[in-house]
Coordinates of C-alpha atoms and ligand atoms in Angstrom, one line a residue:
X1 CA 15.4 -23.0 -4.3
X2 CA 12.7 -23.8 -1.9
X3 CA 12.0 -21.3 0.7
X4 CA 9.3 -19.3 3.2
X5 CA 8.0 -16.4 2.8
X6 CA 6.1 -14.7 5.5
X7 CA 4.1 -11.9 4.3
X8 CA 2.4 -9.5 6.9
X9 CA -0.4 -7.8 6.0
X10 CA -1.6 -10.1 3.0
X11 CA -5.2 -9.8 3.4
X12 CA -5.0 -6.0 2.6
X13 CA -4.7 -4.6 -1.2
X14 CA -1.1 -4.8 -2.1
X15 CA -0.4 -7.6 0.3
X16 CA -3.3 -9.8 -1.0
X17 CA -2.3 -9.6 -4.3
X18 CA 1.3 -9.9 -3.2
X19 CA 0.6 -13.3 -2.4
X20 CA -0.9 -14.3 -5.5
X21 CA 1.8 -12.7 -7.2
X22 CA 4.6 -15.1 -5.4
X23 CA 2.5 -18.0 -5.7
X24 CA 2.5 -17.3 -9.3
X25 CA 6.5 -16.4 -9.3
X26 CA 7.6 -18.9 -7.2
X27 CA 6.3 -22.7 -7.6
X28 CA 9.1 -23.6 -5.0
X29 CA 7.8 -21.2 -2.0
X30 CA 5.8 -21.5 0.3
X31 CA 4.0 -18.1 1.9
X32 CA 2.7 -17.9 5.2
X33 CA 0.4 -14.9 5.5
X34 CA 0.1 -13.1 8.9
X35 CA -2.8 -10.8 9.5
X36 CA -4.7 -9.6 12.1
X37 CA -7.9 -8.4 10.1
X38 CA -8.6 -5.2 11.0
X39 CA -11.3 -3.4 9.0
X40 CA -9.3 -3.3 6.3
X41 CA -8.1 -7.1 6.2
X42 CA -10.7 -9.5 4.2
X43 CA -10.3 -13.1 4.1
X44 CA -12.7 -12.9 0.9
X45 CA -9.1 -11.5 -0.8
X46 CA -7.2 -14.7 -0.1
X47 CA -10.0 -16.9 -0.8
X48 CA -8.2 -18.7 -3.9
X49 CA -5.0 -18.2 -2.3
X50 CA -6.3 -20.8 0.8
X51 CA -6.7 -23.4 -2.2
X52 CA -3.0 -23.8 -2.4
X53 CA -1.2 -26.3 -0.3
X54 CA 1.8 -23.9 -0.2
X55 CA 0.2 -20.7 1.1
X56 CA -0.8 -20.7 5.4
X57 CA -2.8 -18.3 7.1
X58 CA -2.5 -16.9 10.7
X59 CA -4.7 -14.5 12.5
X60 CA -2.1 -12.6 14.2
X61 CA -1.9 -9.0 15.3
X62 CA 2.7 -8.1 14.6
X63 CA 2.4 -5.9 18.1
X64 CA 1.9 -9.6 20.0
X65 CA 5.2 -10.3 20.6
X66 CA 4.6 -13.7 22.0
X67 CA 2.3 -14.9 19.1
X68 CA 4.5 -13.7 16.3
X69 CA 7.5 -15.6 17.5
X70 CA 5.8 -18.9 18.1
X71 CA 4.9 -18.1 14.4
X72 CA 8.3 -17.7 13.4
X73 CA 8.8 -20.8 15.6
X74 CA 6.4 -23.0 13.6
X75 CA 7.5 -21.3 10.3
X76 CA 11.0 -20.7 10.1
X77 CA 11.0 -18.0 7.2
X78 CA 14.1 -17.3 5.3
X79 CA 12.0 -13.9 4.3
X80 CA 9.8 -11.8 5.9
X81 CA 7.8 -9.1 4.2
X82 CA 6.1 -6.5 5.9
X83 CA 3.5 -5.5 4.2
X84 CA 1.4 -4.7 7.3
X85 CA 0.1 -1.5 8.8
X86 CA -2.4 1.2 9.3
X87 CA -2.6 2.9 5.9
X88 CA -4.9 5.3 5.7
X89 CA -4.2 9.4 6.0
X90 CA -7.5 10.4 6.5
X91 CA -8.1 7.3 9.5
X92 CA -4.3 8.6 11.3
X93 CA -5.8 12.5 11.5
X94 CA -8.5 11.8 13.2
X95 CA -6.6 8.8 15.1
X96 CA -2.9 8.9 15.6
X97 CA -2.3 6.4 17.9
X98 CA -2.9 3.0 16.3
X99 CA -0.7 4.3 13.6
X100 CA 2.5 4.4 16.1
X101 CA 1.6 1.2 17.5
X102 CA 1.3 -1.0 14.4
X103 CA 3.1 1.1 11.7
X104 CA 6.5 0.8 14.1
X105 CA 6.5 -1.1 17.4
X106 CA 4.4 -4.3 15.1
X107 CA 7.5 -3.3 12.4
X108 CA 10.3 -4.1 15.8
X109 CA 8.2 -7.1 17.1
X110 CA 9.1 -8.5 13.6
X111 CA 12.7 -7.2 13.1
X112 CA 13.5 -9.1 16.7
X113 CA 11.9 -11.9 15.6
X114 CA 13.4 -11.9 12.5
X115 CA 16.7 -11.7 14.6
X116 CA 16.0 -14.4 16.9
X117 CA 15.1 -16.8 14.6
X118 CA 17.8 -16.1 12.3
X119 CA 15.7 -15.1 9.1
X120 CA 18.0 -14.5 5.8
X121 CA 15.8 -10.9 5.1
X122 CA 13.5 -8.5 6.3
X123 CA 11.7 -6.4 4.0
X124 CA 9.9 -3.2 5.2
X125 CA 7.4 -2.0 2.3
X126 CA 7.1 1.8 3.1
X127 CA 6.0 4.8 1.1
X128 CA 7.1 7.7 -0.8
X129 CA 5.2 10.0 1.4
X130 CA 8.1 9.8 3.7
X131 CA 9.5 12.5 1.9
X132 CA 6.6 15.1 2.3
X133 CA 5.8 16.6 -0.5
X134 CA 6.3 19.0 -4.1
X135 CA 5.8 21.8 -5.0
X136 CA 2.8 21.8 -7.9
X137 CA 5.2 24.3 -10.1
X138 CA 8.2 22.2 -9.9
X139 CA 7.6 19.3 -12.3
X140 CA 11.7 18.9 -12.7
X141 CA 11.3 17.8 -8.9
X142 CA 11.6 14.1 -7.4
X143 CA 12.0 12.2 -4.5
X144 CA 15.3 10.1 -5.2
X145 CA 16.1 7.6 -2.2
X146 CA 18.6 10.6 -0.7
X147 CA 15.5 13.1 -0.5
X148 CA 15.6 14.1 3.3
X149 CA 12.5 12.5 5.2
X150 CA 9.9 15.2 5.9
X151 CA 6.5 13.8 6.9
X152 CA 3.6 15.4 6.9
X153 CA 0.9 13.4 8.4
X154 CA 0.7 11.1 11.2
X155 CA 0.8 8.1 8.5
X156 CA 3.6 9.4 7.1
X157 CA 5.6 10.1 9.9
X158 CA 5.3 6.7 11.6
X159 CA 6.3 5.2 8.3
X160 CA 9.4 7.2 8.5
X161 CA 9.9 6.2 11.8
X162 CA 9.5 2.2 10.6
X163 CA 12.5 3.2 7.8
X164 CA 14.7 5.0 10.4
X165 CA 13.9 1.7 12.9
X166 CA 14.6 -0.4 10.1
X167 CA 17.9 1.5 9.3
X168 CA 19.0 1.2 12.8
X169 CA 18.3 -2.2 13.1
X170 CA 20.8 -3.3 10.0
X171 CA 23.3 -1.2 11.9
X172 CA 23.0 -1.8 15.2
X173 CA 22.1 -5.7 14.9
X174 CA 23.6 -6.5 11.4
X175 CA 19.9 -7.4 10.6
X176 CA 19.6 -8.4 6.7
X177 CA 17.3 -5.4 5.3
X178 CA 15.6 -3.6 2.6
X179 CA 13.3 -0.7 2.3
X180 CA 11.2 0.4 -1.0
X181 CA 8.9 3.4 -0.8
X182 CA 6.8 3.1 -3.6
X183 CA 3.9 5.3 -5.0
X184 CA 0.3 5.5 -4.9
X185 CA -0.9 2.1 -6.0
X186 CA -4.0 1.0 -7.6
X187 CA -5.6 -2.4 -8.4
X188 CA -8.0 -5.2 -7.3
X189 CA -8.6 -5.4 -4.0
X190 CA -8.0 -2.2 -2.5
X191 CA -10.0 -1.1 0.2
X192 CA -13.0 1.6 -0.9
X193 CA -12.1 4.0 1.8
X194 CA -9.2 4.9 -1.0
X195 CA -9.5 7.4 -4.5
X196 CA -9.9 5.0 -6.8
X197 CA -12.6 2.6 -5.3
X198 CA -14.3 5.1 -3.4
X199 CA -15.3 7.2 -6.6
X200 CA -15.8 4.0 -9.0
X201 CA -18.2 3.2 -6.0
X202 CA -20.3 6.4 -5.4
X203 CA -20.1 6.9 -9.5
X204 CA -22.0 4.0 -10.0
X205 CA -24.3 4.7 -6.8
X206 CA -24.9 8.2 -8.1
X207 CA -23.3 9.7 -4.9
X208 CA -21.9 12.4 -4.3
X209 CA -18.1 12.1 -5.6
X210 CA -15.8 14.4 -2.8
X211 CA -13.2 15.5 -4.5
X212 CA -10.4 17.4 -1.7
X213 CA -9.8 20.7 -2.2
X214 CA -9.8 21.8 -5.9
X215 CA -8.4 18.0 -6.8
X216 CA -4.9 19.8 -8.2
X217 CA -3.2 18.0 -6.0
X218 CA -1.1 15.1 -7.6
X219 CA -0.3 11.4 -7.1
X220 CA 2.4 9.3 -9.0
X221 CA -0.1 6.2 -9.5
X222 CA 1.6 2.9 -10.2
X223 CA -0.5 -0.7 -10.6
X224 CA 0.0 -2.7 -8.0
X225 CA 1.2 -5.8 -10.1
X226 CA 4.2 -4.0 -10.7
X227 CA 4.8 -2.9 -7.4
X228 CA 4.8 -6.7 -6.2
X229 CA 7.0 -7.5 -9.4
X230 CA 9.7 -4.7 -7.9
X231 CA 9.8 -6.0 -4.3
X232 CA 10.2 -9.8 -6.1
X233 CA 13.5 -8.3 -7.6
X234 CA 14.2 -6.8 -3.9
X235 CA 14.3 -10.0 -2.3
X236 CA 16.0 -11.4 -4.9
X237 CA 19.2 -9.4 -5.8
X238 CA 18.3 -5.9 -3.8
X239 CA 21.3 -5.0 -1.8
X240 CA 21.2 -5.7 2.2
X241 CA 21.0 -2.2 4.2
X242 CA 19.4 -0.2 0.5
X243 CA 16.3 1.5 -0.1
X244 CA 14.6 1.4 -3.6
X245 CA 11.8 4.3 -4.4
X246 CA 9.2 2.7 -6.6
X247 CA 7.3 4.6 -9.4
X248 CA 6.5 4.8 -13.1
X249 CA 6.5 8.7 -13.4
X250 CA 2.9 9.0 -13.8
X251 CA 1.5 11.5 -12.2
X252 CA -2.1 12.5 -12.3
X253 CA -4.3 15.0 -10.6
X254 CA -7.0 13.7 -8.5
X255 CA -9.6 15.4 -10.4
X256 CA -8.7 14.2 -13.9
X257 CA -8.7 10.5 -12.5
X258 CA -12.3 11.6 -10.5
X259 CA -13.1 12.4 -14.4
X260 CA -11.4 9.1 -16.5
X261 CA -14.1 7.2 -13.5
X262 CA -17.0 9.7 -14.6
X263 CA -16.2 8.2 -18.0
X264 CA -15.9 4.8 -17.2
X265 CA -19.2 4.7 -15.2
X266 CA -21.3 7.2 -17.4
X267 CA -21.6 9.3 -14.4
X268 CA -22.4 12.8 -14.9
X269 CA -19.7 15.1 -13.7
X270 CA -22.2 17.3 -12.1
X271 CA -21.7 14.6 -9.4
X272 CA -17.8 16.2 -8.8
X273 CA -18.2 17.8 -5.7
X274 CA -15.5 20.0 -4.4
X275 CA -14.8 19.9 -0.3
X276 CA -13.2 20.6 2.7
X277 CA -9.4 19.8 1.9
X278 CA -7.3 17.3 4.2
X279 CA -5.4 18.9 6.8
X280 CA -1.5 19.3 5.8
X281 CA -2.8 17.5 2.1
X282 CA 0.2 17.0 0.7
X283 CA 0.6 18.2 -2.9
X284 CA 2.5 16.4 -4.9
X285 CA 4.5 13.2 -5.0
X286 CA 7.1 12.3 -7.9
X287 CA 9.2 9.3 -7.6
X288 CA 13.0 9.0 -9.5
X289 CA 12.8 5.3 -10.1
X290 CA 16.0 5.4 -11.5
X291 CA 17.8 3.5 -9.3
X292 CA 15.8 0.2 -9.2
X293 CA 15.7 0.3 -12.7
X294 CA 19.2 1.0 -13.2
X295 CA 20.7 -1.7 -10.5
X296 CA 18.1 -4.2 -10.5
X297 CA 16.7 -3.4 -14.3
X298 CA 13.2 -2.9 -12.6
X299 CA 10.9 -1.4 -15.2
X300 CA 6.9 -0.8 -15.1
X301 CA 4.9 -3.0 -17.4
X302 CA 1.7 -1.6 -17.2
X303 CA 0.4 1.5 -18.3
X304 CA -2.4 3.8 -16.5
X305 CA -5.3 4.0 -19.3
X306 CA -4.9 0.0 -19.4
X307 CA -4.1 -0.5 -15.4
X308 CA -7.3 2.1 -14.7
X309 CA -9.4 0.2 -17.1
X310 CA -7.9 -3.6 -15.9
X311 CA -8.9 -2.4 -12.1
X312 CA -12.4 -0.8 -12.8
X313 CA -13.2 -3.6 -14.6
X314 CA -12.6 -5.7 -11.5
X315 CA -14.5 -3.9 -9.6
X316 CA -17.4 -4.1 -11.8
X317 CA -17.1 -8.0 -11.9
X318 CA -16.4 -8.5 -8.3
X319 CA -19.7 -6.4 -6.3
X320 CA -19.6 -9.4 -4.0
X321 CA -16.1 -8.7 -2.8
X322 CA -16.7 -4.5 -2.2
X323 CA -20.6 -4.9 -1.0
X324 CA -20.0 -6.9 1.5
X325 CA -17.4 -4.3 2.7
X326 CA -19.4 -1.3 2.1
X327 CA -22.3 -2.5 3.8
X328 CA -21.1 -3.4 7.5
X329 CA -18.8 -1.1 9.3
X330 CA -17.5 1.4 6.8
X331 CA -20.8 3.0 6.8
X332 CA -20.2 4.3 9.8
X333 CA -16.9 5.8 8.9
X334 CA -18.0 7.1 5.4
X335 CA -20.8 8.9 7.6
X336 CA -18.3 9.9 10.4
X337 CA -16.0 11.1 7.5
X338 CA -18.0 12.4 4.8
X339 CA -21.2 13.5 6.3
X340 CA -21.3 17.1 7.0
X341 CA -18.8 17.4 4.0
X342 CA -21.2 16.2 0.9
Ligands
NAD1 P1 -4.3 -2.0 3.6 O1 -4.8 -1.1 4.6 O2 -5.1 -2.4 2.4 O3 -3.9 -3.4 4.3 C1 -3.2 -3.4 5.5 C2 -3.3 -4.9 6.1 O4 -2.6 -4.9 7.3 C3 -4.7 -5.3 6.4 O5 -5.0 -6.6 5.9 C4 -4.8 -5.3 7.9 O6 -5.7 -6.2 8.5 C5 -3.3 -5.6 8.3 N1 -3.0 -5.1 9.6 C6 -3.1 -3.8 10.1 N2 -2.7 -3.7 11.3 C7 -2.2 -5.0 11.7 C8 -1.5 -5.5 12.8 N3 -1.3 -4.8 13.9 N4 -1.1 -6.8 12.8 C9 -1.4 -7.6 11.7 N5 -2.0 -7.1 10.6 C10 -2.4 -5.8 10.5 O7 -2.9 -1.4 3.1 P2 -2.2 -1.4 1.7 O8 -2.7 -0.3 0.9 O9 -2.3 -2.8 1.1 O10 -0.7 -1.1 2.1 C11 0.2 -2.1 2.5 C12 1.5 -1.5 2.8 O11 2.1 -0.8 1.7 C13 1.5 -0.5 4.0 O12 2.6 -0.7 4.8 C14 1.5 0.8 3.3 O13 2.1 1.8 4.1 C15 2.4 0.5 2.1 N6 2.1 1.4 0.9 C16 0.8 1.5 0.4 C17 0.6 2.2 -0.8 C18 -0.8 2.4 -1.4 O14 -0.9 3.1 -2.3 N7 -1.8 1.7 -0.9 C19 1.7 2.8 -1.4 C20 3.0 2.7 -0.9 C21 3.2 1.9 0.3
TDX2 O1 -12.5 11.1 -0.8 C1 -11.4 11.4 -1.2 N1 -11.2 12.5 -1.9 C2 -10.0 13.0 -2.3 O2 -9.9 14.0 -3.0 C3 -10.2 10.6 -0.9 C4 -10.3 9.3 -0.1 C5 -9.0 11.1 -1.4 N2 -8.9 12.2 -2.0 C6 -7.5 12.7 -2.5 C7 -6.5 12.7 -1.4 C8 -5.2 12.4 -2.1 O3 -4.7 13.6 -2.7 O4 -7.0 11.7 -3.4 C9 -5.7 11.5 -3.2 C10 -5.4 10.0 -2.9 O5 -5.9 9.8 -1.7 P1 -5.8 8.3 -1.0 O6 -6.4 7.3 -1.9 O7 -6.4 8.4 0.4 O8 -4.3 8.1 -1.0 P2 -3.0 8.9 -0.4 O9 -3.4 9.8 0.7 O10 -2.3 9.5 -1.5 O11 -2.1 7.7 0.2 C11 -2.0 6.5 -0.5 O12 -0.7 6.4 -1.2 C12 0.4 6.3 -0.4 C13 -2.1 5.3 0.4 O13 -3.3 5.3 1.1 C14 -1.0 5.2 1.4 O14 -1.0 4.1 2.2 C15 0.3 5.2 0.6 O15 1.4 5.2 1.5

């Protein structure tokens, strides 16, 4: 059945390749991508995407109230998907505010839209670090979708205030809605302010690789293909008014994924430099994906050694796409950031 999907945040990593992936999926839909580029939005993501005559793109910030619903105006979507936010830990310690302003009054400008112009579903992507954190000697631990919230940093706690917004909203205003909180992705396209791209990066540079702490802490990594593939299933038979926690169980410590890119890159490991942790780092995060699997028979296809290997790989193949980024702007941040730490 033909139908519009508006998809916020789609020049960012798991919204970019979101896009691709429902243009793939879905020969009958057409996706409307809203984005306001901020440093971490890259037209250069949805470059092939603007080839098709069923994808749109509209610079668009979600707190512009006005501009979002002539969007929805022009538009119509029967689904929205909000992929868009500020995401980064590191960029919300050192700057709260735009993560409140984005992360949940952009998430209400779009619930009221959706409201007003009577769209069949809103879809909030969120996070597992809703729930805080593990313990690092608890391994029979998870975060199941009943795990109270208990944020730790300023990200995380203005994505828990999206999800209780959210909630209130299906309650309050009947609005159609689903939540999945989802683990630490990794893929093409994601910004190289993050783990993954950041060390393939300074690997192959011969830079300094700064490693948080002692690197024990632990991440539940899933590729971001199968992510998209379990929001898919969301829109598609998800329950209105449920959250689904997305993971593969498989978790890794930062430094033995810091090592897998020292391999990859023929780096030395001598590079591995240990410092200053992040304040309130959480330690671990575990997702029970148990019951999207179980309800909606959502299962991981992809797993890590070929996923790490699949996204390096792109990254080696696409310099253009990460140079271009890494020269301009986030040179200033990687010095602001990293400077007096490496
Ligand atoms: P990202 O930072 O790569 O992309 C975010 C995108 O949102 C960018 O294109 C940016 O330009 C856009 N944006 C930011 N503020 C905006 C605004 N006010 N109006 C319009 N567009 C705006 O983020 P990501 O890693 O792709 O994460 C996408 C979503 O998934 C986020 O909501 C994040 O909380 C969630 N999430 C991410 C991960 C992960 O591992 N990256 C895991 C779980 C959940
Ligand atoms: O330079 C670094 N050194 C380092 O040791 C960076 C950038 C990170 N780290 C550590 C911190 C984390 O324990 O690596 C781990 C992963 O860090 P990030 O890539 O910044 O991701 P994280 O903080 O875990 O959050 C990510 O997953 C959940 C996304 O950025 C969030 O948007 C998502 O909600």
């Amino acid at each position: 059945m033909k139908k519009t999907v508006l998809v916020t945040g789609g020049a960012g990593f798991i919204g970019g390749n979101f896009v691709y992936y429902m243009l793939g999926a879905h020969p009958d839909y057409d996706i409307v991508c809203v984005d306001s580029l901020t440093y971490a939005g890259n037209l250069s993501t949805l470059k092939k995407a603007k080839e098709s005559a069923r994808f749109a793109f509209e610079k668009a910030d979600i707190r512009d109230r006005g501009t979002i619903n002539g969007i929805f105006e022009k538009y119509r979507p029967n689904v929205v998907v909000n992929f868009a936010a500020e995401s980064h830990v590191d960029r919300s310690i050192k700057n709260p505010e735009v993560f409140l302003t984005t992360n949940i009054l952009g998430t209400q400008v779009l619930m009221d839209a959706c409201i007003a112009y009577g769209a069949e579903r809103f879809h909030q992507v969120s996070t597992d670090e809703v729930y805080g954190d593990l313990p690092l000697d608890r391994p029979d631990m998870f975060f199941t979708e009943k795990t109270p919230l208990k944020a730790s940093s300023p990200y995380s706690a203005s994505k828990a205030s999206a999800d209780l917004l959210v909630m209130a909203y299906h309650r309050t205003y009947g609005l159609n809605a689903t939540i999945s909180r989802c683990s630490n992705n990794y893929g093409p396209y994601q910004f190289p302010e993050k783990l993954i791209p950041l060390m393939f990066i300074n690997a192959g540079e011969g830079k300094p690789l700064p490693v948080y702490g002692k690197g024990e802490n632990v991440r539940d990594w899933l590729y971001v293909e199968d992510h998209c593939a379990a929001i898919d299933l969301i829109l598609e038979n998800g329950k209105n008014g449920e959250v689904y926690n997305v993971g593969g169980h498989n978790e890794m410590r930062n430094i033995d994924i810091v090592r897998l890119i020292c391999k990859y890159t023929g780096a030395s490991e001598t590079l591995i430099k240990f410092v200053t942790d992040r304040k309130g780092h959480d330690l671990r995060y575990a997702i029970d994906p148990e019951k999207i699997k179980r309800e909606l028979g959502w299962t991981p296809r992809t797993k890590f050694a070929d996923g790490l290997k699949k996204t390096l790989d792109w990254y080696r193949e696409n310099e253009s796409w990460w140079k271009e980024i890494v020269s301009g702007e986030y040179k200033n941040y990687y010095a602001k950031m990293y400077g007096d730490k490496v």
